Every structure is written in C-alpha cells, then in structure tokens.
mmCIF file of C-alpha atoms in Angstrom:
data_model
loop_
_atom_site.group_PDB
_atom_site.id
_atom_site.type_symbol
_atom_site.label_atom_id
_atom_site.label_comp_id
_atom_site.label_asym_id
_atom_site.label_seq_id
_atom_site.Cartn_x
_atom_site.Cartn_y
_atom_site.Cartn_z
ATOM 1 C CA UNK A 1 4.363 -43.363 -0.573
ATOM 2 C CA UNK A 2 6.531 -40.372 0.585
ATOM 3 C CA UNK A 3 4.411 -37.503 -1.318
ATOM 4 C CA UNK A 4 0.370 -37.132 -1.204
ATOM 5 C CA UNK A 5 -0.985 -34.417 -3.456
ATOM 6 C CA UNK A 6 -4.732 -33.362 -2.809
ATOM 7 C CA UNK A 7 -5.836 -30.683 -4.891
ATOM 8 C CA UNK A 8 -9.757 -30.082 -3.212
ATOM 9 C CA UNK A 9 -10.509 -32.325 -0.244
ATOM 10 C CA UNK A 10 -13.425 -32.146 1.050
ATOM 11 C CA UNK A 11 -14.326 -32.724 4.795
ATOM 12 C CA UNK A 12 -14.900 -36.271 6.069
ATOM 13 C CA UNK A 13 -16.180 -35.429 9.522
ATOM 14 C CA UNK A 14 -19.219 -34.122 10.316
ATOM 15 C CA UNK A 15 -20.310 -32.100 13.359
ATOM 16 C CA UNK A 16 -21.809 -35.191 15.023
ATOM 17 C CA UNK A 17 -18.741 -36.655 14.575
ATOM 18 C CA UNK A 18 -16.704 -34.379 16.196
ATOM 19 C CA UNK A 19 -18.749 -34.016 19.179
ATOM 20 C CA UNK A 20 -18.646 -37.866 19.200
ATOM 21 C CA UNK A 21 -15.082 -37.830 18.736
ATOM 22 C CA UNK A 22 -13.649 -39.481 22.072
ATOM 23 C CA UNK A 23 -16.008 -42.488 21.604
ATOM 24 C CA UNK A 24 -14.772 -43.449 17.864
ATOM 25 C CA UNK A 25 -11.995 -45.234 16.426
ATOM 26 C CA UNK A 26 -10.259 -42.675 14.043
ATOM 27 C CA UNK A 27 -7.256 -45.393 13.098
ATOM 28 C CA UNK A 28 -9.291 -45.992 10.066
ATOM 29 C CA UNK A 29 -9.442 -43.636 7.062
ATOM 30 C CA UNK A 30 -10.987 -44.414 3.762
ATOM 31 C CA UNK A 31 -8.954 -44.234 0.284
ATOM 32 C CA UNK A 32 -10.719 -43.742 -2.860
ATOM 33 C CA UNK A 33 -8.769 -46.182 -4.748
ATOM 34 C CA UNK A 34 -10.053 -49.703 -3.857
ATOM 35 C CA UNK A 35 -7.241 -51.328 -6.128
ATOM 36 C CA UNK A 36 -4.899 -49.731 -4.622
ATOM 37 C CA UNK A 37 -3.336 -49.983 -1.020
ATOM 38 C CA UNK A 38 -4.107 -46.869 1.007
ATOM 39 C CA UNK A 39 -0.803 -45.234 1.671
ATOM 40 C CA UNK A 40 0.740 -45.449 5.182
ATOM 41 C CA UNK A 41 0.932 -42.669 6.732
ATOM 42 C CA UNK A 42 3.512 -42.753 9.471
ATOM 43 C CA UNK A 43 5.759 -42.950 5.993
ATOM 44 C CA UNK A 44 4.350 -39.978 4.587
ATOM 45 C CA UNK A 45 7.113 -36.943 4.257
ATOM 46 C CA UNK A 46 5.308 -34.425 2.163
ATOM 47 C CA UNK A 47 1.528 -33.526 1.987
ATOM 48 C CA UNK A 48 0.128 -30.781 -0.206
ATOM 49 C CA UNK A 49 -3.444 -29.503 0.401
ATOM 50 C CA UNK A 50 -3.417 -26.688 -2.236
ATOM 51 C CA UNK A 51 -7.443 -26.238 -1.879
ATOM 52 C CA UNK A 52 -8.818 -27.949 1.391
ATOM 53 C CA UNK A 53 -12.490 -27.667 2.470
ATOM 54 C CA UNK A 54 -11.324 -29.179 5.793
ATOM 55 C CA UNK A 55 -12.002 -27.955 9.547
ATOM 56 C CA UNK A 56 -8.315 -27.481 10.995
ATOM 57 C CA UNK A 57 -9.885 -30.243 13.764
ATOM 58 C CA UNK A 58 -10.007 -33.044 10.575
ATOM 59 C CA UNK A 59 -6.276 -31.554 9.506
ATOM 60 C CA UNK A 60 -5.543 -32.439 13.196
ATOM 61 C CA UNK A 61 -6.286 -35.530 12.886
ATOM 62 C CA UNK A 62 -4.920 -36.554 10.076
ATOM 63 C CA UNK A 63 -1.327 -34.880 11.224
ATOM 64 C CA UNK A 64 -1.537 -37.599 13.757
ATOM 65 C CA UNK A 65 -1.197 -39.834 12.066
ATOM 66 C CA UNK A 66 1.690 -38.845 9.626
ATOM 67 C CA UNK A 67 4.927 -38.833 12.709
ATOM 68 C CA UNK A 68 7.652 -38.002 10.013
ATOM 69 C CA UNK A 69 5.703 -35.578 7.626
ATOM 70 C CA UNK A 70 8.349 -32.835 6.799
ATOM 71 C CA UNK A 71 6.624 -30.874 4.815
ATOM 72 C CA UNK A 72 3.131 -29.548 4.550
ATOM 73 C CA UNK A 73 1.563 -27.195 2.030
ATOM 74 C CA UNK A 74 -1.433 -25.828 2.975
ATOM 75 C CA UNK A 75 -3.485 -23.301 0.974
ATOM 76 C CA UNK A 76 -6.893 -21.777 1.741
ATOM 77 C CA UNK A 77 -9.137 -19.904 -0.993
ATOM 78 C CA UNK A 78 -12.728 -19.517 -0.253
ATOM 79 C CA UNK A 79 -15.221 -16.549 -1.544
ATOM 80 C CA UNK A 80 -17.575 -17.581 0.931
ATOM 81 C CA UNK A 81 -16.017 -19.413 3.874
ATOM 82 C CA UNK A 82 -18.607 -21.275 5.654
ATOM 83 C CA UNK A 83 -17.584 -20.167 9.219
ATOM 84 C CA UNK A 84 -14.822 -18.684 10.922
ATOM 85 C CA UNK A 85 -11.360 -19.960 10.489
ATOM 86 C CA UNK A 86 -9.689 -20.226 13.709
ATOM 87 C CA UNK A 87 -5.256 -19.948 12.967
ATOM 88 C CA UNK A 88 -4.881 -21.147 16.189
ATOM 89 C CA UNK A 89 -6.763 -24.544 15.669
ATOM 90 C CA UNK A 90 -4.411 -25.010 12.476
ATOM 91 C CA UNK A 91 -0.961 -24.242 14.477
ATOM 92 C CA UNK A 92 -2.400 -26.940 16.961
ATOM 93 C CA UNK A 93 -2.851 -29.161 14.174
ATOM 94 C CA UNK A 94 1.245 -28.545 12.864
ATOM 95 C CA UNK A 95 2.352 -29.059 16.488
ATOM 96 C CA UNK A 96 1.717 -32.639 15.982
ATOM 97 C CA UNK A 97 4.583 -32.929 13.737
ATOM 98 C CA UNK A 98 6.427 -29.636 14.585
ATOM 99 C CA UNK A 99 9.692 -32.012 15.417
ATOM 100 C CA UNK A 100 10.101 -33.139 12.189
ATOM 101 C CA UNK A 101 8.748 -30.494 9.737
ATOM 102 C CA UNK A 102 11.538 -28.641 7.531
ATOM 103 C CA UNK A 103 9.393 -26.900 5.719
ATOM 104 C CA UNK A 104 6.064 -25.042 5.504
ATOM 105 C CA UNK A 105 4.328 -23.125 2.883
ATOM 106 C CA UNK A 106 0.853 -21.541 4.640
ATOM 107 C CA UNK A 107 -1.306 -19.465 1.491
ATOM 108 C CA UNK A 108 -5.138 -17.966 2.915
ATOM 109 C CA UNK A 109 -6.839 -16.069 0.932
ATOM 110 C CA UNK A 110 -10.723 -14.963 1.683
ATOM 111 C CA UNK A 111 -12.939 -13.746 0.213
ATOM 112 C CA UNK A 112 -12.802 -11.825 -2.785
ATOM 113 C CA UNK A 113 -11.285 -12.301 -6.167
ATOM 114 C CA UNK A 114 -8.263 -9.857 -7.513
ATOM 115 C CA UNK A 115 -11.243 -8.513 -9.606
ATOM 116 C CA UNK A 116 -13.578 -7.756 -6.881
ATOM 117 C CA UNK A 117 -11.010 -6.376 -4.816
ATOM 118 C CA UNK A 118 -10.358 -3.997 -7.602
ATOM 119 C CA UNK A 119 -14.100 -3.305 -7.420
ATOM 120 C CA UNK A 120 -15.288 -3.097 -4.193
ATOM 121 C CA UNK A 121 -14.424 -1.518 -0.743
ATOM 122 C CA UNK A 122 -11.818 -3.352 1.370
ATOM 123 C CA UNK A 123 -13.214 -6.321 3.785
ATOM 124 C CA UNK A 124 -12.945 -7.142 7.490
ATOM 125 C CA UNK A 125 -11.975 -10.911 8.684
ATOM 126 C CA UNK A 126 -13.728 -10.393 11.591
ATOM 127 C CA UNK A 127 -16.655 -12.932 11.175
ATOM 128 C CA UNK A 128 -14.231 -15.102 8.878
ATOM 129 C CA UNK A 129 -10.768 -15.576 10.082
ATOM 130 C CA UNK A 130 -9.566 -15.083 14.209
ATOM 131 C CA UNK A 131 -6.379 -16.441 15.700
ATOM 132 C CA UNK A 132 -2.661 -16.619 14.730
ATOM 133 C CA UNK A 133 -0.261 -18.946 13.607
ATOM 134 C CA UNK A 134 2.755 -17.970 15.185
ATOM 135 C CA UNK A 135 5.024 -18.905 17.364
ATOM 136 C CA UNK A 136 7.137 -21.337 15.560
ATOM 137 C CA UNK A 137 10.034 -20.894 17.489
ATOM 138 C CA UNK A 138 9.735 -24.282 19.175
ATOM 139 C CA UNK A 139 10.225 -26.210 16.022
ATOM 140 C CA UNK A 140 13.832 -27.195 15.412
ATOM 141 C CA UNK A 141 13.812 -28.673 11.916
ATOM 142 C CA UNK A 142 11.874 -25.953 10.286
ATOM 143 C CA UNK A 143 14.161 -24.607 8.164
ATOM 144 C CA UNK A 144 12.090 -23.060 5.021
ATOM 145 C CA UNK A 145 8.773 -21.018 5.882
ATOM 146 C CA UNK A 146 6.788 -18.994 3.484
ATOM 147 C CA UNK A 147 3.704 -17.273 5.202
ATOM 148 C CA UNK A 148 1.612 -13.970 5.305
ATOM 149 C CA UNK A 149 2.511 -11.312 8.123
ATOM 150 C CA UNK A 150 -1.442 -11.691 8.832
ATOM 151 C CA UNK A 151 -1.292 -14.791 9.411
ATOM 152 C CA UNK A 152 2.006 -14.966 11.261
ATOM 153 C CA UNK A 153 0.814 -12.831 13.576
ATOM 154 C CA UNK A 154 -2.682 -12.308 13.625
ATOM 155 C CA UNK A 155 -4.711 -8.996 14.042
ATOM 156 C CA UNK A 156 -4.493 -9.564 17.759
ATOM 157 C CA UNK A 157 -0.711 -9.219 17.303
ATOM 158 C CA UNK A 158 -1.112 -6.027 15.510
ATOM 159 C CA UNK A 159 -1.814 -4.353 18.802
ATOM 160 C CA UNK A 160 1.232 -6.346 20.712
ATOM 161 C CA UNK A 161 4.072 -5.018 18.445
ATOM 162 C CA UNK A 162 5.693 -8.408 18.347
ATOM 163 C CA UNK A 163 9.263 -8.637 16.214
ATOM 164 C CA UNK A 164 9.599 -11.564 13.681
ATOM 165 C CA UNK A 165 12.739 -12.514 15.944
ATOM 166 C CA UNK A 166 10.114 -13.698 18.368
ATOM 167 C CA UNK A 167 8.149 -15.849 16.015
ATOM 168 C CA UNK A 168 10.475 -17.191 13.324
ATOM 169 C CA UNK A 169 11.849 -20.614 14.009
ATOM 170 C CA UNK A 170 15.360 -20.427 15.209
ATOM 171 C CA UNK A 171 17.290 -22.898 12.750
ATOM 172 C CA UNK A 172 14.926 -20.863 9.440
ATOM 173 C CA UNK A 173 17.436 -20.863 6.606
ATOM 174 C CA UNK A 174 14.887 -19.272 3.900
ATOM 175 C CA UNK A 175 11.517 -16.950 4.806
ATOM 176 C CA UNK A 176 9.218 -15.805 2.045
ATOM 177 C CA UNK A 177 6.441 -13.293 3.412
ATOM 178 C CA UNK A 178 3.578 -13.461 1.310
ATOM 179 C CA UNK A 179 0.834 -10.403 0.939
ATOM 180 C CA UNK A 180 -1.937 -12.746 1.573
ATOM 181 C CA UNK A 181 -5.006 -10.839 3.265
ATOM 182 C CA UNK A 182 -3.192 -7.842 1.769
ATOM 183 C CA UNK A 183 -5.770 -4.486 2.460
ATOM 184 C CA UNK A 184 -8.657 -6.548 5.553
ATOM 185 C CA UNK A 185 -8.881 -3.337 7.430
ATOM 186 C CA UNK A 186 -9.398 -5.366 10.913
ATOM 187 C CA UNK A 187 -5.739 -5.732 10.773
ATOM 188 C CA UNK A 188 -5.084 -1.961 11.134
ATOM 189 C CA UNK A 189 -2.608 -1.926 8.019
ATOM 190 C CA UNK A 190 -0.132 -2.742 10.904
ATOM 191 C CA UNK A 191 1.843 -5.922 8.250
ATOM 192 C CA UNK A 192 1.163 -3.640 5.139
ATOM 193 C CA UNK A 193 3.094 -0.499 3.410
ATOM 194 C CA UNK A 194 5.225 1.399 5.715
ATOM 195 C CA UNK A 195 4.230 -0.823 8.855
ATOM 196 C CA UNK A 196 5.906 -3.552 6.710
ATOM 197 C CA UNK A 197 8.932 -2.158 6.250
ATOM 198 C CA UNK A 198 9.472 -1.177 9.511
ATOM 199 C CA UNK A 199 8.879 -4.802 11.361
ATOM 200 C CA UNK A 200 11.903 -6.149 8.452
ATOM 201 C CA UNK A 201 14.189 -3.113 9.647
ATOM 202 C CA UNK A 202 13.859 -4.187 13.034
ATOM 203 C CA UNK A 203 14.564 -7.757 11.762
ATOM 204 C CA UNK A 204 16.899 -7.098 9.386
ATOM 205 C CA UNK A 205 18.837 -3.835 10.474
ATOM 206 C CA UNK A 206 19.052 -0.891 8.640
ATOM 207 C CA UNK A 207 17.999 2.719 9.064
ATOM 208 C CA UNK A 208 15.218 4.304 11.440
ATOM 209 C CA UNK A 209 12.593 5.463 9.489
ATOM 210 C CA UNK A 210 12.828 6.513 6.195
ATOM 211 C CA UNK A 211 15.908 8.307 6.813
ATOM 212 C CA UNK A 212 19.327 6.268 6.339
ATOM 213 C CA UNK A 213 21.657 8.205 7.854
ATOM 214 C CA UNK A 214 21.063 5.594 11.120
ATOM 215 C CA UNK A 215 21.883 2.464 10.629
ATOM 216 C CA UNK A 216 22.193 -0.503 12.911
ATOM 217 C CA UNK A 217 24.522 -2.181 12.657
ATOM 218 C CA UNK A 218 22.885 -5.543 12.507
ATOM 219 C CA UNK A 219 19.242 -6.665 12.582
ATOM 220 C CA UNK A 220 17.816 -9.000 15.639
ATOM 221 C CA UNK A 221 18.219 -11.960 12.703
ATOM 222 C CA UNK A 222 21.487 -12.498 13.450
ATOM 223 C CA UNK A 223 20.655 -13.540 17.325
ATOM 224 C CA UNK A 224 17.060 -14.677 16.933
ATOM 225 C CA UNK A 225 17.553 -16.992 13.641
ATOM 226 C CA UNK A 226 21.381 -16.845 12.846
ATOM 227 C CA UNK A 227 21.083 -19.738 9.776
ATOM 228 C CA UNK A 228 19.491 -17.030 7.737
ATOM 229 C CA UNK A 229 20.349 -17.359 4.311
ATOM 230 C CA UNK A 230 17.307 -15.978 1.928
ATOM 231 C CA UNK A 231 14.690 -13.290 3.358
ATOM 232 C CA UNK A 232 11.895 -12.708 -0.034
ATOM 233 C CA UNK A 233 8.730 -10.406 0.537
ATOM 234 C CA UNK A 234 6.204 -11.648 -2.061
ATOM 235 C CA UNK A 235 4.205 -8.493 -3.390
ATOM 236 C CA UNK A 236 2.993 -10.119 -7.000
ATOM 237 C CA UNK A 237 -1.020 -10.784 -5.941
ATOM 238 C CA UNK A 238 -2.206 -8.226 -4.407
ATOM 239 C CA UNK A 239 1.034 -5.621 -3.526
ATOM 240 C CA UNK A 240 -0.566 -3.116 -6.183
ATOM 241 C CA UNK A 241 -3.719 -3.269 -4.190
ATOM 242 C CA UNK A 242 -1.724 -0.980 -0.928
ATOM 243 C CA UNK A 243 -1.197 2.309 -0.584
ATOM 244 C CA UNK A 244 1.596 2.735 -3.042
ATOM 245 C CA UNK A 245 4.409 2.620 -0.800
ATOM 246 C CA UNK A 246 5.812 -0.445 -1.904
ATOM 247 C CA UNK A 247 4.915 0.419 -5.886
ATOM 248 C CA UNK A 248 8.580 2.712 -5.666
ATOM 249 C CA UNK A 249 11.545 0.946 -6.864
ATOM 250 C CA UNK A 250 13.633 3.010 -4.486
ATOM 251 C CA UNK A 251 11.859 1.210 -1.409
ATOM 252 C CA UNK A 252 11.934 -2.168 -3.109
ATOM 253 C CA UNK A 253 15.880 -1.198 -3.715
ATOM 254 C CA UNK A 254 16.300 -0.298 -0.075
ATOM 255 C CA UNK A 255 14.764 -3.459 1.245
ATOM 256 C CA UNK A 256 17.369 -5.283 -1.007
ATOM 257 C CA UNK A 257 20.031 -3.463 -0.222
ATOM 258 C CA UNK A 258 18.984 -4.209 3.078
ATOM 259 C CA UNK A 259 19.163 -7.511 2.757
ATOM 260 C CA UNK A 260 22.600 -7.190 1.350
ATOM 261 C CA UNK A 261 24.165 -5.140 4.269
ATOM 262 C CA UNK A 262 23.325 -8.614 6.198
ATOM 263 C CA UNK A 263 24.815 -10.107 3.981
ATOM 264 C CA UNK A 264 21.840 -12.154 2.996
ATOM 265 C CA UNK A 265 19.682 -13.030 -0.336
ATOM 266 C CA UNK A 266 16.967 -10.860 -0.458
ATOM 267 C CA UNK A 267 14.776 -8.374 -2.325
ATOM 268 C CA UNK A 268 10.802 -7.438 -3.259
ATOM 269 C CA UNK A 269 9.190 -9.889 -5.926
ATOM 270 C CA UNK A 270 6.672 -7.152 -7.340
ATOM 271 C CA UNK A 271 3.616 -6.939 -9.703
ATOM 272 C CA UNK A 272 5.788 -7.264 -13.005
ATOM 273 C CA UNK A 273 7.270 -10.232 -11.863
ATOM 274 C CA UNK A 274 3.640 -12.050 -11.205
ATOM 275 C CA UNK A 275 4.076 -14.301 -14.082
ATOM 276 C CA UNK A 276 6.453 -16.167 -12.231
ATOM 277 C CA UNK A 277 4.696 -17.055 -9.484
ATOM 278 C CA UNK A 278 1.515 -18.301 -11.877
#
C-alpha cells in the first residue's frame, strides 16, 4: 500500500498514555480490517487525513513510522476544538519525514461555519490555536505546498515581519496560499487585505504600495526559491468575508500581472470561482 485515505480518525491515545509514553511499545498499531493485512508503513508514500480528531503528538507518532511518506494532506475543521492546537507540535510531527516529503497540503479551519461567520462578530484563536508552522526551508524535496499565511506564520509572526523568502522551502516549484482563518482578529489582519498584498510584492516584485510607478525589478523569489513555477492565492471560502480589498478585479489583475512580470503562473482564485474548489 502506497496511498492511505482516512476521512475522520479519531484519537487512539489517551492522556494516560501519553504521559506513559516512554514505558510502552508503540511498534504496534491496530487496523480495523482483521482480514486484511495492516499496511506497512515504512512503504507508505501518501497519507490523507482530510478530518483528523488527532493530537499532533499521535500524528507524531505515526509519521515515525512512515520513513518515505511524500506526501501528507492534513485538514483540520472543528466548531468546537477541544483544546488548543499547538502548529508547532504539528511541524515537529512533519520533521520526521521532512527529507522525503514533495508535497504538502495543510487546511485549518476553527470554529465557525461560512454561515455563522456571516452572522456573528469575528473570533480570536487565542484559547484555540498558538504556534506556527513555518520554517520549511530545511526540507529539500518539498516541492508543492499549499497553506494559509496564518498558519505559515503564526500570529506571533505577525509582529516579526518575516518575508515568505524566509519560510518557503527552497526547491518549492508550486505555492497555493489559502485564506484559511481568514478575519481571527488575534492575527492583527497582518496575512489579510492590503497586508496580503504587500508580503507577495516583497516576494514577488512589483510596485511599492499601491502606486506602480516603482517597480522592482525582481521579487526575493528568484534568490530565496528560484524553481518557482506557479504562485495561486486561494480567496474562494472565505475572501468575501475581508475588507473588500481583494473583492476589485483591478487588484486581483495586478497580483496576476504580477505574477507575469516574473514570469511565473499566477493569479487570485476568487468567490465566483468557488465551485471549483467544491
């Protein structure tokens, strides 16, 4: 088996369990298909958790075990998360397997439903979600990375001002930027609207501000992550939801045009397009 698909897995480990941890045998994983052999996972290229209800410690463990997994997908929706979710426990989880992973698709979404949202006053993460994902600069196979600025960076990294160039892995060949944990107001709108913009102009290249009679005359890309080939910011779930910025077809035509003066693929997937991403 090269391919394990889990659409809601529940966690296996319990708190005693963890605590316990150094004294137990963890070689040995159950399979809930007793006439069936359990797969092997140091063979195991591709697993897809669309809907885990797993600590980031169990994912941990279970990475351990997989030495050649390549790529992960791992998706988080939860209206009411349990505890806080600690980023930083997850990237310590994909470091197990950072040499060989080409790509990785990272979707978190808490809390509220697209209808709430529309409802009700913007949350803060603060008592669900801490930590950040990034750096994944020290993982040379990644290639393919789609991923939230939130979560890239965390609201800690709001504050630091950190560029994408120091972040992205250096051999990426195709970044999507989602607008997962689109309008939490713990992250400052510092990865949303204008804010946005600016962090891919620095990337990128293109003009200072909203003027574009400046223009550089190429982005810190073309040092940081010179394999670039596709650069995608995902608006279709909850872009609408911002402060309107991004709503203008001229900005979504500048980022593209942006894009193209790098002479990369690029542009804005926006809220008419959300169909295609259903």
């Amino acid at each position: 088996m090269d391919t394990l698909h889990i659409d809601n897995l529940g966690d296996p480990v319990d708190e005693w369990e963890f605590q316990y941890s150094h004294e137990l045998d963890w070689t040995a994983y159950f399979w809930p298909m007793p006439s069936r052999e359990p797969p092997i996972a140091s063979r195991m290229a591709t697993l897809s958790l669309p809907q885990p209800r797993i600590k980031p410690q169990s994912l941990e463990m279970l990475l351990k075990q997989t030495p050649n997994l390549k790529i992960p997908e791992y998706g988080r929706l939860d209206d009411a998360p349990p505890e806080k979710y600690d980023l930083s426990d997850l990237k310590a989880a994909l470091d197990h397997v950072k040499m060989t992973l080409t790509r990785i698709m990272v979707r978190f979404v808490v809390g509220h439903s697209l209808d709430q949202l529309r409802r009700e006053e913007p949350r803060e993460t603060v008592h669900v979600l801490s930590g950040t994902l990034g750096s994944f600069r020290d993982y040379p196979a990644l290639t393919h990375l789609e991923i939230s600025l939130h979560a890239l960076f965390g609201s800690g990294g709001s504050k630091r001002g950190t560029p994408l160039s120091a972040v992205l892995p250096s051999n990426i060949v195709s970044l999507t930027v989602t607008d997962d944990l689109l309008t939490f107001v713990d992250f400052q709108g510092c990865f949303e609207d204008a804010a946005a913009m600016d962090i891919f102009r620095r990337y990128l290249g293109g003009a200072c501000g909203d003027k574009e009679d400046h223009w550089a005359v190429e982005g810190e890309w073309k040092a940081a992550t010179p394999c670039l080939n596709t650069c995608l910011y995902d608006l279709r779930r909850y872009g609408h939801l911002g402060q309107g910025y991004w709503s203008s077809e001229n900005v979504r035509s500048k980022f593209k045009r942006m894009c193209e003066g790098q002479g990369l693929e690029g542009g804005v997937l926006w809220v008419e397009d959300k169909h295609e991403c259903e």
